[in-house]
mmCIF file of C-alpha atoms in Angstrom:
data_model
loop_
_atom_site.group_PDB
_atom_site.id
_atom_site.type_symbol
_atom_site.label_atom_id
_atom_site.label_comp_id
_atom_site.label_asym_id
_atom_site.label_seq_id
_atom_site.Cartn_x
_atom_site.Cartn_y
_atom_site.Cartn_z
ATOM 1 C CA MET A 23 -10.410 2.265 -11.057
ATOM 2 C CA HIS A 24 -12.786 4.294 -8.957
ATOM 3 C CA PRO A 25 -10.574 5.027 -5.759
ATOM 4 C CA ALA A 26 -12.901 3.875 -2.618
ATOM 5 C CA PHE A 27 -11.253 5.445 0.470
ATOM 6 C CA SER A 28 -11.716 2.082 2.311
ATOM 7 C CA VAL A 29 -9.348 0.413 0.004
ATOM 8 C CA ILE A 30 -7.082 3.702 0.049
ATOM 9 C CA ALA A 31 -6.996 3.380 3.803
ATOM 10 C CA PHE A 32 -6.285 -0.446 3.604
ATOM 11 C CA THR A 33 -3.368 -0.173 1.469
ATOM 12 C CA VAL A 34 -1.800 2.654 3.361
ATOM 13 C CA CYS A 35 -2.394 1.696 7.166
ATOM 14 C CA SER A 36 -1.856 -2.131 6.323
ATOM 15 C CA GLY A 37 1.490 -1.531 4.211
ATOM 16 C CA ALA A 38 2.388 0.953 7.258
ATOM 17 C CA GLY A 39 1.166 -1.263 10.253
ATOM 18 C CA PHE A 40 3.057 -4.531 8.783
ATOM 19 C CA GLY A 41 6.136 -2.670 7.654
ATOM 20 C CA LEU A 42 6.692 -1.216 11.247
ATOM 21 C CA LEU A 43 5.670 -4.634 12.742
ATOM 22 C CA ALA A 44 8.226 -6.324 10.545
ATOM 23 C CA LEU A 45 11.110 -3.815 11.738
ATOM 24 C CA VAL A 46 10.424 -3.675 15.497
ATOM 25 C CA SER A 47 9.820 -7.205 15.832
ATOM 26 C CA ALA A 48 13.168 -7.969 13.972
ATOM 27 C CA GLY A 49 14.713 -5.278 15.897
ATOM 28 C CA ALA A 50 13.307 -6.847 19.431
ATOM 29 C CA ALA A 51 14.343 -10.331 18.337
ATOM 30 C CA LEU A 52 17.892 -9.447 17.632
ATOM 31 C CA GLY A 53 18.263 -7.538 20.638
ATOM 32 C CA LEU A 54 18.629 -4.010 18.746
ATOM 33 C CA ILE A 55 15.648 -2.347 20.646
ATOM 34 C CA PRO A 56 15.457 -2.466 24.286
ATOM 35 C CA ALA A 57 12.829 -4.924 26.131
ATOM 36 C CA ASP A 58 11.218 -1.690 27.600
ATOM 37 C CA ARG A 59 7.715 -2.659 28.536
ATOM 38 C CA LEU A 60 6.040 0.840 27.637
ATOM 39 C CA LEU A 61 7.876 0.866 24.434
ATOM 40 C CA GLY A 62 6.903 -2.490 23.193
ATOM 41 C CA PHE A 63 3.319 -1.520 24.316
ATOM 42 C CA VAL A 64 3.378 1.321 22.372
ATOM 43 C CA ALA A 65 5.422 -0.046 19.043
ATOM 44 C CA MET A 66 3.697 -3.305 18.678
ATOM 45 C CA GLY A 67 0.224 -1.438 19.571
ATOM 46 C CA LEU A 68 0.727 1.057 17.000
ATOM 47 C CA GLY A 69 1.661 -1.821 14.329
ATOM 48 C CA LEU A 70 -1.038 -3.867 15.308
ATOM 49 C CA ALA A 71 -3.802 -0.954 15.368
ATOM 50 C CA LEU A 72 -2.484 0.058 11.659
ATOM 51 C CA ALA A 73 -2.419 -3.405 10.563
ATOM 52 C CA CYS A 74 -5.759 -4.459 12.072
ATOM 53 C CA GLY A 75 -7.708 -1.213 11.076
ATOM 54 C CA GLY A 76 -6.283 -1.327 7.744
ATOM 55 C CA LEU A 77 -7.621 -4.996 6.983
ATOM 56 C CA LEU A 78 -11.195 -4.123 8.964
ATOM 57 C CA SER A 79 -11.330 -0.958 6.538
ATOM 58 C CA SER A 80 -11.420 -3.032 3.274
ATOM 59 C CA THR A 81 -14.386 -4.905 4.238
ATOM 60 C CA ALA A 82 -16.222 -1.516 3.893
ATOM 61 C CA HIS A 83 -15.775 -1.914 0.273
ATOM 62 C CA LEU A 84 -17.650 -5.328 0.292
ATOM 63 C CA GLY A 85 -21.349 -5.719 -0.837
ATOM 64 C CA ARG A 86 -21.507 -8.566 1.977
ATOM 65 C CA PRO A 87 -18.894 -7.804 4.672
ATOM 66 C CA GLU A 88 -20.323 -10.400 6.784
ATOM 67 C CA ARG A 89 -19.237 -12.849 4.350
ATOM 68 C CA ALA A 90 -15.854 -11.854 4.344
ATOM 69 C CA TRP A 91 -14.685 -14.911 6.203
ATOM 70 C CA ARG A 92 -15.299 -17.069 3.263
ATOM 71 C CA ALA A 93 -12.554 -15.775 1.396
ATOM 72 C CA PHE A 94 -10.160 -17.504 3.605
ATOM 73 C CA SER A 95 -11.081 -20.912 2.284
ATOM 74 C CA GLN A 96 -9.865 -19.893 -1.175
ATOM 75 C CA TRP A 97 -5.929 -19.635 -0.668
ATOM 76 C CA ARG A 98 -4.813 -22.227 -3.259
ATOM 77 C CA SER A 99 -6.009 -19.876 -5.961
ATOM 78 C CA SER A 100 -6.554 -16.351 -4.557
ATOM 79 C CA TRP A 101 -4.225 -13.832 -3.611
ATOM 80 C CA LEU A 102 -6.871 -12.112 -1.486
ATOM 81 C CA SER A 103 -7.515 -15.319 0.382
ATOM 82 C CA ARG A 104 -3.693 -15.636 0.956
ATOM 83 C CA GLU A 105 -3.347 -12.319 1.949
ATOM 84 C CA GLY A 106 -6.050 -12.883 4.841
ATOM 85 C CA VAL A 107 -4.459 -16.049 5.831
ATOM 86 C CA ALA A 108 -0.889 -14.518 5.936
ATOM 87 C CA ALA A 109 -2.272 -11.389 7.959
ATOM 88 C CA VAL A 110 -4.035 -13.546 10.694
ATOM 89 C CA ALA A 111 -1.046 -15.537 11.025
ATOM 90 C CA THR A 112 1.068 -12.392 11.433
ATOM 91 C CA ILE A 113 -1.047 -11.093 14.009
ATOM 92 C CA PHE A 114 -1.074 -14.186 16.152
ATOM 93 C CA ALA A 115 2.768 -14.123 15.779
ATOM 94 C CA ALA A 116 2.930 -10.512 16.877
ATOM 95 C CA VAL A 117 0.474 -10.806 19.868
ATOM 96 C CA ALA A 118 3.063 -13.439 20.991
ATOM 97 C CA LEU A 119 5.800 -11.243 20.809
ATOM 98 C CA ALA A 120 3.747 -8.314 22.374
ATOM 99 C CA ALA A 121 2.588 -10.543 25.200
ATOM 100 C CA GLY A 122 6.310 -11.369 26.415
ATOM 101 C CA TRP A 123 7.522 -7.865 25.716
ATOM 102 C CA VAL A 124 4.761 -5.956 27.620
ATOM 103 C CA PHE A 125 3.873 -8.338 30.590
ATOM 104 C CA LEU A 126 7.213 -10.045 31.043
ATOM 105 C CA GLY A 127 9.640 -7.686 29.485
ATOM 106 C CA ARG A 128 11.360 -10.617 27.719
ATOM 107 C CA THR A 129 12.085 -10.323 23.853
ATOM 108 C CA ASP A 130 14.515 -13.467 23.952
ATOM 109 C CA GLY A 131 14.067 -17.134 23.522
ATOM 110 C CA ALA A 132 10.447 -18.435 22.351
ATOM 111 C CA PHE A 133 9.546 -14.498 22.160
ATOM 112 C CA ALA A 134 12.426 -13.881 19.976
ATOM 113 C CA ALA A 135 11.472 -17.040 17.484
ATOM 114 C CA ALA A 136 7.653 -15.124 17.716
ATOM 115 C CA GLY A 137 9.414 -11.776 16.607
ATOM 116 C CA LEU A 138 11.418 -13.386 13.677
ATOM 117 C CA ALA A 139 8.267 -15.192 12.655
ATOM 118 C CA THR A 140 6.175 -11.746 12.841
ATOM 119 C CA ALA A 141 8.858 -10.115 10.584
ATOM 120 C CA VAL A 142 8.813 -12.772 7.713
ATOM 121 C CA LEU A 143 5.070 -13.236 7.900
ATOM 122 C CA SER A 144 4.881 -9.341 7.566
ATOM 123 C CA VAL A 145 6.771 -9.400 4.711
ATOM 124 C CA ALA A 146 4.673 -12.338 3.033
ATOM 125 C CA THR A 147 1.700 -10.645 3.824
ATOM 126 C CA VAL A 148 2.635 -7.250 2.088
ATOM 127 C CA CYS A 149 3.765 -9.613 -0.864
ATOM 128 C CA THR A 150 0.532 -11.117 -1.101
ATOM 129 C CA THR A 151 -1.345 -7.432 -1.045
ATOM 130 C CA ALA A 152 0.845 -6.790 -3.768
ATOM 131 C CA MET A 153 0.126 -9.658 -5.966
ATOM 132 C CA ILE A 154 -3.909 -9.116 -5.672
ATOM 133 C CA TYR A 155 -3.023 -5.998 -7.849
ATOM 134 C CA ALA A 156 0.105 -7.541 -9.995
ATOM 135 C CA SER A 157 -1.941 -10.448 -11.246
ATOM 136 C CA LEU A 158 -4.668 -8.465 -12.794
ATOM 137 C CA LYS A 159 -3.845 -8.551 -16.157
ATOM 138 C CA PRO A 160 -6.718 -6.522 -17.660
ATOM 139 C CA ILE A 161 -5.330 -3.337 -15.744
ATOM 140 C CA ALA A 162 -1.626 -2.575 -17.608
ATOM 141 C CA ALA A 163 -0.591 -0.380 -14.614
ATOM 142 C CA TRP A 164 -0.950 -2.653 -12.217
ATOM 143 C CA HIS A 165 0.292 -5.763 -13.994
ATOM 144 C CA SER A 166 3.701 -4.728 -13.967
ATOM 145 C CA PRO A 167 7.076 -6.312 -12.543
ATOM 146 C CA LEU A 168 7.489 -3.053 -10.152
ATOM 147 C CA THR A 169 4.133 -3.266 -8.472
ATOM 148 C CA LEU A 170 5.318 -5.951 -6.035
ATOM 149 C CA PRO A 171 8.638 -3.973 -5.156
ATOM 150 C CA ALA A 172 6.856 -0.862 -4.755
ATOM 151 C CA TYR A 173 4.460 -2.453 -2.271
ATOM 152 C CA LEU A 174 7.388 -3.835 -0.324
ATOM 153 C CA LEU A 175 9.608 -0.790 -0.472
ATOM 154 C CA PHE A 176 6.844 1.442 0.481
ATOM 155 C CA SER A 177 5.662 -0.697 3.432
ATOM 156 C CA VAL A 178 9.455 -0.645 4.540
ATOM 157 C CA MET A 179 9.569 3.003 4.005
ATOM 158 C CA THR A 180 6.501 3.873 6.313
ATOM 159 C CA GLY A 181 7.161 1.307 8.876
ATOM 160 C CA ALA A 182 10.920 2.755 9.060
ATOM 161 C CA GLY A 183 9.533 6.514 9.578
ATOM 162 C CA LEU A 184 7.008 5.381 12.244
ATOM 163 C CA LEU A 185 9.877 3.212 13.970
ATOM 164 C CA THR A 186 12.291 6.342 13.976
ATOM 165 C CA ALA A 187 9.496 8.477 15.289
ATOM 166 C CA VAL A 188 8.652 6.008 18.244
ATOM 167 C CA LEU A 189 12.091 5.371 19.120
ATOM 168 C CA ALA A 190 12.968 9.187 19.053
ATOM 169 C CA VAL A 191 9.813 9.717 21.576
ATOM 170 C CA PHE A 192 11.500 7.537 24.029
ATOM 171 C CA GLY A 193 14.853 9.326 23.891
ATOM 172 C CA LEU A 194 16.906 6.747 22.065
ATOM 173 C CA ASP A 195 19.584 7.658 19.609
ATOM 174 C CA VAL A 196 17.853 7.086 16.242
ATOM 175 C CA ARG A 197 20.457 8.803 14.031
ATOM 176 C CA GLY A 198 21.214 5.526 12.283
ATOM 177 C CA LEU A 199 17.418 4.773 11.745
ATOM 178 C CA ALA A 200 16.936 8.164 10.658
ATOM 179 C CA ALA A 201 19.686 7.898 7.956
ATOM 180 C CA ALA A 202 17.821 4.605 6.824
ATOM 181 C CA ALA A 203 14.551 6.313 6.651
ATOM 182 C CA ALA A 204 15.866 9.050 4.800
ATOM 183 C CA ALA A 205 17.572 6.662 2.276
ATOM 184 C CA LEU A 206 14.282 4.499 1.613
ATOM 185 C CA ALA A 207 12.513 7.697 1.077
ATOM 186 C CA LEU A 208 14.808 8.770 -1.673
ATOM 187 C CA ALA A 209 14.826 5.263 -3.053
ATOM 188 C CA GLY A 210 10.995 5.184 -2.914
ATOM 189 C CA TRP A 211 10.747 8.449 -4.687
ATOM 190 C CA LEU A 212 12.760 6.975 -7.216
ATOM 191 C CA LEU A 213 10.690 3.771 -7.755
ATOM 192 C CA LYS A 214 7.522 5.845 -7.973
ATOM 193 C CA ARG A 215 8.785 7.938 -10.810
ATOM 194 C CA ALA A 216 10.114 4.631 -12.413
ATOM 195 C CA VAL A 217 6.576 3.302 -12.142
ATOM 196 C CA TRP A 218 4.993 6.600 -13.612
ATOM 197 C CA HIS A 219 7.506 6.323 -16.503
ATOM 198 C CA ARG A 220 6.748 3.000 -17.220
ATOM 199 C CA ASN A 221 3.129 3.267 -17.228
ATOM 200 C CA ALA A 222 3.381 6.253 -19.348
ATOM 201 C CA ASP A 223 5.386 3.999 -22.172
ATOM 202 C CA HIS A 224 3.039 1.116 -21.339
ATOM 203 C CA PRO A 225 -0.599 2.766 -21.305
ATOM 204 C CA GLY A 226 -2.161 -0.566 -22.271
ATOM 205 C CA VAL A 227 -1.665 -3.881 -23.969
ATOM 206 C CA SER A 228 -5.064 -4.024 -26.014
ATOM 207 C CA THR A 229 -6.931 -1.685 -28.449
ATOM 208 C CA LEU A 230 -9.896 -1.860 -30.283
ATOM 209 C CA ASN A 231 -8.375 -3.337 -33.360
ATOM 210 C CA SER A 232 -6.610 -6.144 -31.025
ATOM 211 C CA ALA A 233 -9.552 -6.812 -29.005
ATOM 212 C CA THR A 234 -11.964 -7.514 -32.283
ATOM 213 C CA GLY A 235 -9.062 -9.221 -34.317
ATOM 214 C CA LEU A 236 -9.516 -6.485 -37.055
ATOM 215 C CA LYS A 237 -6.057 -5.340 -38.260
ATOM 216 C CA GLY A 238 -7.113 -2.987 -40.902
ATOM 217 C CA GLY A 239 -8.121 0.581 -40.467
ATOM 218 C CA THR A 240 -9.653 2.112 -37.373
ATOM 219 C CA VAL A 241 -12.052 0.315 -35.437
ATOM 220 C CA ARG A 242 -14.692 2.437 -33.625
ATOM 221 C CA SER A 243 -17.995 2.246 -31.851
ATOM 222 C CA LEU A 244 -20.918 3.321 -34.007
ATOM 223 C CA GLU A 245 -23.022 3.879 -30.780
ATOM 224 C CA TRP A 246 -22.663 4.073 -27.245
ATOM 225 C CA PRO A 247 -23.445 0.742 -25.072
ATOM 226 C CA HIS A 248 -24.987 2.901 -22.478
ATOM 227 C CA THR A 249 -26.675 6.701 -22.338
ATOM 228 C CA GLU A 250 -25.397 7.279 -18.832
ATOM 229 C CA GLU A 251 -22.623 6.252 -16.633
ATOM 230 C CA ASN A 252 -22.843 2.675 -15.028
ATOM 231 C CA TYR A 253 -21.242 0.715 -12.582
ATOM 232 C CA ILE A 254 -18.708 -0.264 -15.097
ATOM 233 C CA LEU A 255 -17.774 3.049 -16.112
ATOM 234 C CA LYS A 256 -17.527 4.249 -12.379
ATOM 235 C CA GLU A 257 -15.443 1.326 -10.954
ATOM 236 C CA MET A 258 -13.464 0.203 -13.767
ATOM 237 C CA GLY A 259 -13.142 3.648 -16.004
ATOM 238 C CA TYR A 260 -12.578 6.337 -13.695
ATOM 239 C CA ARG A 261 -11.517 9.494 -15.266
ATOM 240 C CA ILE A 262 -8.961 11.889 -13.789
ATOM 241 C CA ALA A 263 -8.294 15.227 -15.763
ATOM 242 C CA ARG A 264 -4.527 15.253 -16.444
ATOM 243 C CA LYS A 265 -4.015 18.923 -14.733
ATOM 244 C CA HIS A 266 -5.140 17.138 -11.513
ATOM 245 C CA ALA A 267 -3.227 14.315 -11.736
ATOM 246 C CA LEU A 268 -0.125 16.022 -12.587
ATOM 247 C CA LYS A 269 -0.948 18.300 -9.151
ATOM 248 C CA LEU A 270 -1.727 15.468 -7.288
ATOM 249 C CA ARG A 271 1.706 13.683 -8.180
ATOM 250 C CA ARG A 272 3.407 16.712 -7.043
ATOM 251 C CA ILE A 273 1.779 16.954 -3.801
ATOM 252 C CA ALA A 274 2.544 12.946 -3.387
ATOM 253 C CA GLN A 275 6.169 13.409 -4.117
ATOM 254 C CA ALA A 276 6.485 16.421 -1.807
ATOM 255 C CA LEU A 277 4.508 14.762 1.093
ATOM 256 C CA ALA A 278 5.343 11.230 0.574
ATOM 257 C CA PHE A 279 9.030 11.420 -0.221
ATOM 258 C CA ALA A 280 10.866 14.716 -0.437
ATOM 259 C CA LEU A 281 9.932 16.466 2.845
ATOM 260 C CA PRO A 282 10.482 13.427 4.715
ATOM 261 C CA LEU A 283 13.805 12.729 3.058
ATOM 262 C CA VAL A 284 14.815 16.326 4.185
ATOM 263 C CA LEU A 285 13.309 15.677 7.925
ATOM 264 C CA PHE A 286 14.654 12.432 8.565
ATOM 265 C CA ALA A 287 18.098 13.423 7.324
ATOM 266 C CA LEU A 288 17.895 16.369 9.566
ATOM 267 C CA ALA A 289 16.975 14.026 12.506
ATOM 268 C CA ALA A 290 20.132 11.994 11.308
ATOM 269 C CA LEU A 291 22.285 15.147 11.670
ATOM 270 C CA VAL A 292 21.289 16.726 14.857
ATOM 271 C CA GLY A 293 19.804 13.996 17.388
ATOM 272 C CA GLY A 294 18.161 14.868 20.555
ATOM 273 C CA PRO A 295 14.788 16.728 20.920
ATOM 274 C CA ALA A 296 15.081 18.348 17.472
ATOM 275 C CA ALA A 297 15.394 14.888 16.066
ATOM 276 C CA MET A 298 12.287 13.843 17.566
ATOM 277 C CA VAL A 299 10.209 16.628 16.333
ATOM 278 C CA ALA A 300 11.655 16.187 12.815
ATOM 279 C CA ALA A 301 11.097 12.459 12.920
ATOM 280 C CA LEU A 302 7.360 12.886 14.102
ATOM 281 C CA VAL A 303 6.538 15.286 11.636
ATOM 282 C CA ALA A 304 8.107 13.410 8.818
ATOM 283 C CA ALA A 305 6.168 10.239 9.813
ATOM 284 C CA VAL A 306 2.894 12.064 9.796
ATOM 285 C CA VAL A 307 3.534 13.756 6.770
ATOM 286 C CA GLN A 308 4.850 10.698 4.926
ATOM 287 C CA LEU A 309 1.752 8.475 5.908
ATOM 288 C CA ALA A 310 -0.628 11.898 4.453
ATOM 289 C CA GLY A 311 1.385 11.747 1.232
ATOM 290 C CA MET A 312 1.003 7.992 0.854
ATOM 291 C CA LEU A 313 -2.896 8.507 0.920
ATOM 292 C CA VAL A 314 -2.477 10.873 -1.860
ATOM 293 C CA GLU A 315 -0.142 8.460 -3.912
ATOM 294 C CA ARG A 316 -2.358 5.380 -3.420
ATOM 295 C CA TRP A 317 -5.437 7.311 -4.330
ATOM 296 C CA LEU A 318 -3.614 8.100 -7.637
ATOM 297 C CA PHE A 319 -2.660 4.207 -7.904
ATOM 298 C CA PHE A 320 -6.302 3.692 -8.056
ATOM 299 C CA ALA A 321 -7.336 6.649 -9.994
ATOM 300 C CA GLU A 322 -4.915 6.376 -12.949
ATOM 301 C CA ALA A 323 -5.409 2.654 -13.685
ATOM 302 C CA LYS A 324 -7.607 1.604 -16.358
ATOM 303 C CA HIS A 325 -9.095 -1.666 -17.213
ATOM 304 C CA THR A 326 -9.332 -3.202 -20.530
ATOM 305 C CA VAL A 327 -13.147 -3.447 -20.430
ATOM 306 C CA THR A 328 -13.392 0.401 -21.050
ATOM 307 C CA LEU A 329 -12.389 -0.312 -24.806
ATOM 308 C CA TYR A 330 -16.057 -1.382 -25.198
ATOM 309 C CA TYR A 331 -16.986 2.134 -24.391
ATOM 310 C CA GLY A 332 -14.781 3.779 -26.680
ATOM 311 C CA ARG A 333 -12.005 4.962 -24.107
#
């Protein structure tokens, strides 16, 4: 698929934003995070900014962005519509928690209920985003049982990294959370390698023979459907050289997983100002790495329609 930056920004920012909202809201509701007003403003503000910014960036890929609101009416059958409904519900719950936290210094009672609702709805929103891609049968790389777990794990992983950095800036002890962020980075790394391995073993479910119903011999096109690149090939049959893909995979693994793993582990061991610096660098580097990983997620996916073009 053609990797549009608006969609890449959407998946990375919204995933990290909803992951952060889920963790910080649950932590505040359960009394694990102090009800400091400035902390609430920064943590909830950052989560909402990433989540809303990611959702808004996705409209840049639409031909008629002003009609995006119509997608909400198709929630019975469309994962995209369900994502929109879940995202709006999450934002309303998060704003309710943020209002009590920032203006009243409270995260208990009704605000705790709003925090738990925010955490549950954030997870639901990430699930609907994942199902938009996992439900597409013509794209074998996405129509996989690993797509949904990967989206959830990457969301929690980046959210935990951001929360570790925020709490470290406020001088809180983040050694336990940093250790968890390191473990999540390792789990994300292993899962991503499993996804690549699975896609290598299952490059596609269709061939020219199966598409035409001809079982004998090798089916091929006598002449090309078009004399030059068209919309279908650009959007559905994007090509990336193998050497470039391997290079980008190494970059994604280093930035999104390996380096954050080391830095979060360091933060868990040393504590204090050194932990704050390590956590901040790790969170920023991890988001940069996820941009590369998401670019590959789209660039390496191939639609079955490309069989028509002999690919």
